[in-house]
PDB file of C-alpha atoms in Angstrom:
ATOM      1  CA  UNK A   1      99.243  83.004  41.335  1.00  0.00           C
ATOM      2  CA  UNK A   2     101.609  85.685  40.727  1.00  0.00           C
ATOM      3  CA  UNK A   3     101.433  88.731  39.122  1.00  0.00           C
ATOM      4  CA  UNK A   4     103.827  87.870  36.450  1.00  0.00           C
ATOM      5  CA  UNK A   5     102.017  84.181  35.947  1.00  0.00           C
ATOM      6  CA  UNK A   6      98.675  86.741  35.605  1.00  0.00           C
ATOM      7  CA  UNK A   7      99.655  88.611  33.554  1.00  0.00           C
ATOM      8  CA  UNK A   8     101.337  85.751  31.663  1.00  0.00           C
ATOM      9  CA  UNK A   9      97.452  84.019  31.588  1.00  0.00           C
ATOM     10  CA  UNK A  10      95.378  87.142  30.363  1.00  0.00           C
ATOM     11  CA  UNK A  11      98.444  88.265  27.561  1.00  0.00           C
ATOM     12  CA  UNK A  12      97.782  84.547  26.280  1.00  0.00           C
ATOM     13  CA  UNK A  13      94.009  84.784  25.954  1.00  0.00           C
ATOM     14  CA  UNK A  14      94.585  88.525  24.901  1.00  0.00           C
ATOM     15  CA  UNK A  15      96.879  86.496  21.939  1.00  0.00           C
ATOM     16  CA  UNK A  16      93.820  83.941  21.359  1.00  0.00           C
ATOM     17  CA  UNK A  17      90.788  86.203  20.862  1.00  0.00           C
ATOM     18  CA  UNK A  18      93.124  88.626  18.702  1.00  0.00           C
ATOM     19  CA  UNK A  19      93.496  85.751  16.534  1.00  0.00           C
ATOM     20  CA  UNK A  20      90.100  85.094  16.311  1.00  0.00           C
ATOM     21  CA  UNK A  21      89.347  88.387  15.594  1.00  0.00           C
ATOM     22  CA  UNK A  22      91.625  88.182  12.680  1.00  0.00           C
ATOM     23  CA  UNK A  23      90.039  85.293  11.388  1.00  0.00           C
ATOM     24  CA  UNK A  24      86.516  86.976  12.103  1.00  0.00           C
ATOM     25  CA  UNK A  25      87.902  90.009   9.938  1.00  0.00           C
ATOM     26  CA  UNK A  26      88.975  87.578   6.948  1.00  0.00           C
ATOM     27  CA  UNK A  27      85.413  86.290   7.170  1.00  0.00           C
ATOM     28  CA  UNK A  28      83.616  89.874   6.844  1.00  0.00           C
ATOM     29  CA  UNK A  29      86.158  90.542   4.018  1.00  0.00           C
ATOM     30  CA  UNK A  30      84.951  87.705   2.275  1.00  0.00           C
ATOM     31  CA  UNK A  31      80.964  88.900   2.955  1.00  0.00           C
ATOM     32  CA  UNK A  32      81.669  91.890   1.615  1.00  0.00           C
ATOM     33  CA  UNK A  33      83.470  90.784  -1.318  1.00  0.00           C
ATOM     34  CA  UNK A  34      80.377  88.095  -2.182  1.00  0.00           C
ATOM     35  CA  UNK A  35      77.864  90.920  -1.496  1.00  0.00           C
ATOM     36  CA  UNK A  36      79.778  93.565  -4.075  1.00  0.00           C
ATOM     37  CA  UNK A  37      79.298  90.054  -6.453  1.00  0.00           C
ATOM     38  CA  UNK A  38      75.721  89.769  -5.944  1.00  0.00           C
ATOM     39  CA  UNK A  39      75.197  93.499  -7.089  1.00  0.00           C
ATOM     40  CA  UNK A  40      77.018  93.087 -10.055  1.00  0.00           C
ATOM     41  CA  UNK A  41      74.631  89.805 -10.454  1.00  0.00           C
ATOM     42  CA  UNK A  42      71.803  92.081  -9.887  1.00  0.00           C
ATOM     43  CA  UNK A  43      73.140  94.527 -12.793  1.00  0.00           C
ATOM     44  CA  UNK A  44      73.863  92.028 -15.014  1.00  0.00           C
ATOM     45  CA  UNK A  45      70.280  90.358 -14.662  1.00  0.00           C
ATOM     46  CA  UNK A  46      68.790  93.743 -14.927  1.00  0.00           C
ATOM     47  CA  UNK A  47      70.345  94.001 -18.606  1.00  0.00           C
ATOM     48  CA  UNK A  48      69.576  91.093 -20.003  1.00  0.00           C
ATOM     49  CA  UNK A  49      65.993  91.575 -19.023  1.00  0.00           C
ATOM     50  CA  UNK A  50      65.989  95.122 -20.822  1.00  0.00           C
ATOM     51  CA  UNK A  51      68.002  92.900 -23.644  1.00  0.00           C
ATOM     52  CA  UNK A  52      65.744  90.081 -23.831  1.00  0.00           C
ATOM     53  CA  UNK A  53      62.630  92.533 -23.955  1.00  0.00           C
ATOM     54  CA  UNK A  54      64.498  94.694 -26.690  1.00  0.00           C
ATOM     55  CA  UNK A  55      64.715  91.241 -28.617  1.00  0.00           C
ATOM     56  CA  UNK A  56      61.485  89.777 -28.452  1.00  0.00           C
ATOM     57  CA  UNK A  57      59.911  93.142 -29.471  1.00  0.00           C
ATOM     58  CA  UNK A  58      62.030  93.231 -32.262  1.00  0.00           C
ATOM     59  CA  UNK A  59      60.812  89.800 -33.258  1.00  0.00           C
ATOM     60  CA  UNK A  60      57.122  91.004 -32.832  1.00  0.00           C
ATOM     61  CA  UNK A  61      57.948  93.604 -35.041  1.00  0.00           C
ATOM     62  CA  UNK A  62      59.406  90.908 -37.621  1.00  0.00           C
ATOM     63  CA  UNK A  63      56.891  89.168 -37.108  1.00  0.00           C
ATOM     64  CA  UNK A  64      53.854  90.911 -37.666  1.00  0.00           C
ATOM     65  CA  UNK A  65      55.396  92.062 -41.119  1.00  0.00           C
ATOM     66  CA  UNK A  66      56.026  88.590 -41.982  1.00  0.00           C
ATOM     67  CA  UNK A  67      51.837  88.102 -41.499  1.00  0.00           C
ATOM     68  CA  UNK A  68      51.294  91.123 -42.906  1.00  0.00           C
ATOM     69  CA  UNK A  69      52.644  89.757 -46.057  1.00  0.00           C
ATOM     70  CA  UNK A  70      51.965  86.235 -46.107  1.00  0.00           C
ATOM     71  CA  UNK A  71      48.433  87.898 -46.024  1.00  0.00           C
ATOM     72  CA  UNK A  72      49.001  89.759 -49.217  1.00  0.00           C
ATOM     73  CA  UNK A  73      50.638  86.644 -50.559  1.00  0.00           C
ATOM     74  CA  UNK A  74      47.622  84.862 -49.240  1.00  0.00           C
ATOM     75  CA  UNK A  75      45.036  87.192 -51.390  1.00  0.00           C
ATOM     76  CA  UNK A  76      47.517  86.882 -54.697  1.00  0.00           C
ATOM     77  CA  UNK A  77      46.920  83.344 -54.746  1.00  0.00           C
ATOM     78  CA  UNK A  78      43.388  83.668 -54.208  1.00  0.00           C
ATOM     79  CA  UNK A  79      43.123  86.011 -57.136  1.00  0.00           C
ATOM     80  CA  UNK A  80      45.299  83.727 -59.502  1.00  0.00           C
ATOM     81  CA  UNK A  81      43.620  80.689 -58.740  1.00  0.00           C
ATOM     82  CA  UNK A  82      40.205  82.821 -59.292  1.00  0.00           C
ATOM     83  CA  UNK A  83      42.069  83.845 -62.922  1.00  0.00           C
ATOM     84  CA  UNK A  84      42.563  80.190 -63.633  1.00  0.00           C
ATOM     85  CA  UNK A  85      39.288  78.580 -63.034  1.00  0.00           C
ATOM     86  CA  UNK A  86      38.234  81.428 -65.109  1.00  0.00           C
ATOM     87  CA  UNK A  87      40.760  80.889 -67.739  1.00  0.00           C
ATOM     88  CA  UNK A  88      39.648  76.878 -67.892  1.00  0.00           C
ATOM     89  CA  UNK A  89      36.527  77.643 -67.667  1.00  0.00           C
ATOM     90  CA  UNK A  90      36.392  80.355 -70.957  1.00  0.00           C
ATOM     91  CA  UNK A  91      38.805  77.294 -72.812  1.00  0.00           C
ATOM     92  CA  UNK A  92      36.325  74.837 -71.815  1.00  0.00           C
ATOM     93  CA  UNK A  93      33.694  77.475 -73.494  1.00  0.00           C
ATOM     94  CA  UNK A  94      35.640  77.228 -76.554  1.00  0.00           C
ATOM     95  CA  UNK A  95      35.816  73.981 -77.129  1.00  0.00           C
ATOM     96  CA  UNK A  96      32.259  73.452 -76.639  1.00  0.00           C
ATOM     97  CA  UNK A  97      31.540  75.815 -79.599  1.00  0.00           C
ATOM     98  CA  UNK A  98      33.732  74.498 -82.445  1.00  0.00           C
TER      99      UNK A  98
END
């Protein structure tokens, strides 16, 4: 083999494992582009966590005033149903006496 032909041979492969380089560089472009994705992921999960906990505290908060008064509610209707067995029971009374 020749010097030339040599020289021919190792600026070929010198040609093929620069193009696989190139290809290997489009590949760790892409990695890095996916990673930078997957933090922004990460952010985005991380607020709607905080968002999802802001809500359902909220809704505690909604909610225990909505007990608070269907409790009060609760004890009116005990009290007016107390005033009307009272109420039938005086009219009852009266009708007994005439």
């Amino acid at each position: 083999m020749t010097d030339r032909e040599l020289l021919e041979l190792l600026l070929k492969k010198f040609s093929g494992v620069e193009e696989q380089l190139s290809g290997i560089d489009k590949r760790l472009s892409n990695v890095e582009s996916n990673m930078a994705t997957k933090a922004d992921i990460t952010k985005l999960d991380a607020k709607i966590d905080k968002d999802v906990i802001s809500i359902l505290q909220l809704a505690d908060k909604k909610i225990d005033k909505i007990a608070s008064t269907q409790a009060v509610q609760g004890e009116s209707i005990n009290i007016l149903a107390m005033r009307q067995l009272q109420t039938e029971s005086e009219v009852a009374a009266l009708k007994k006496a005439k």
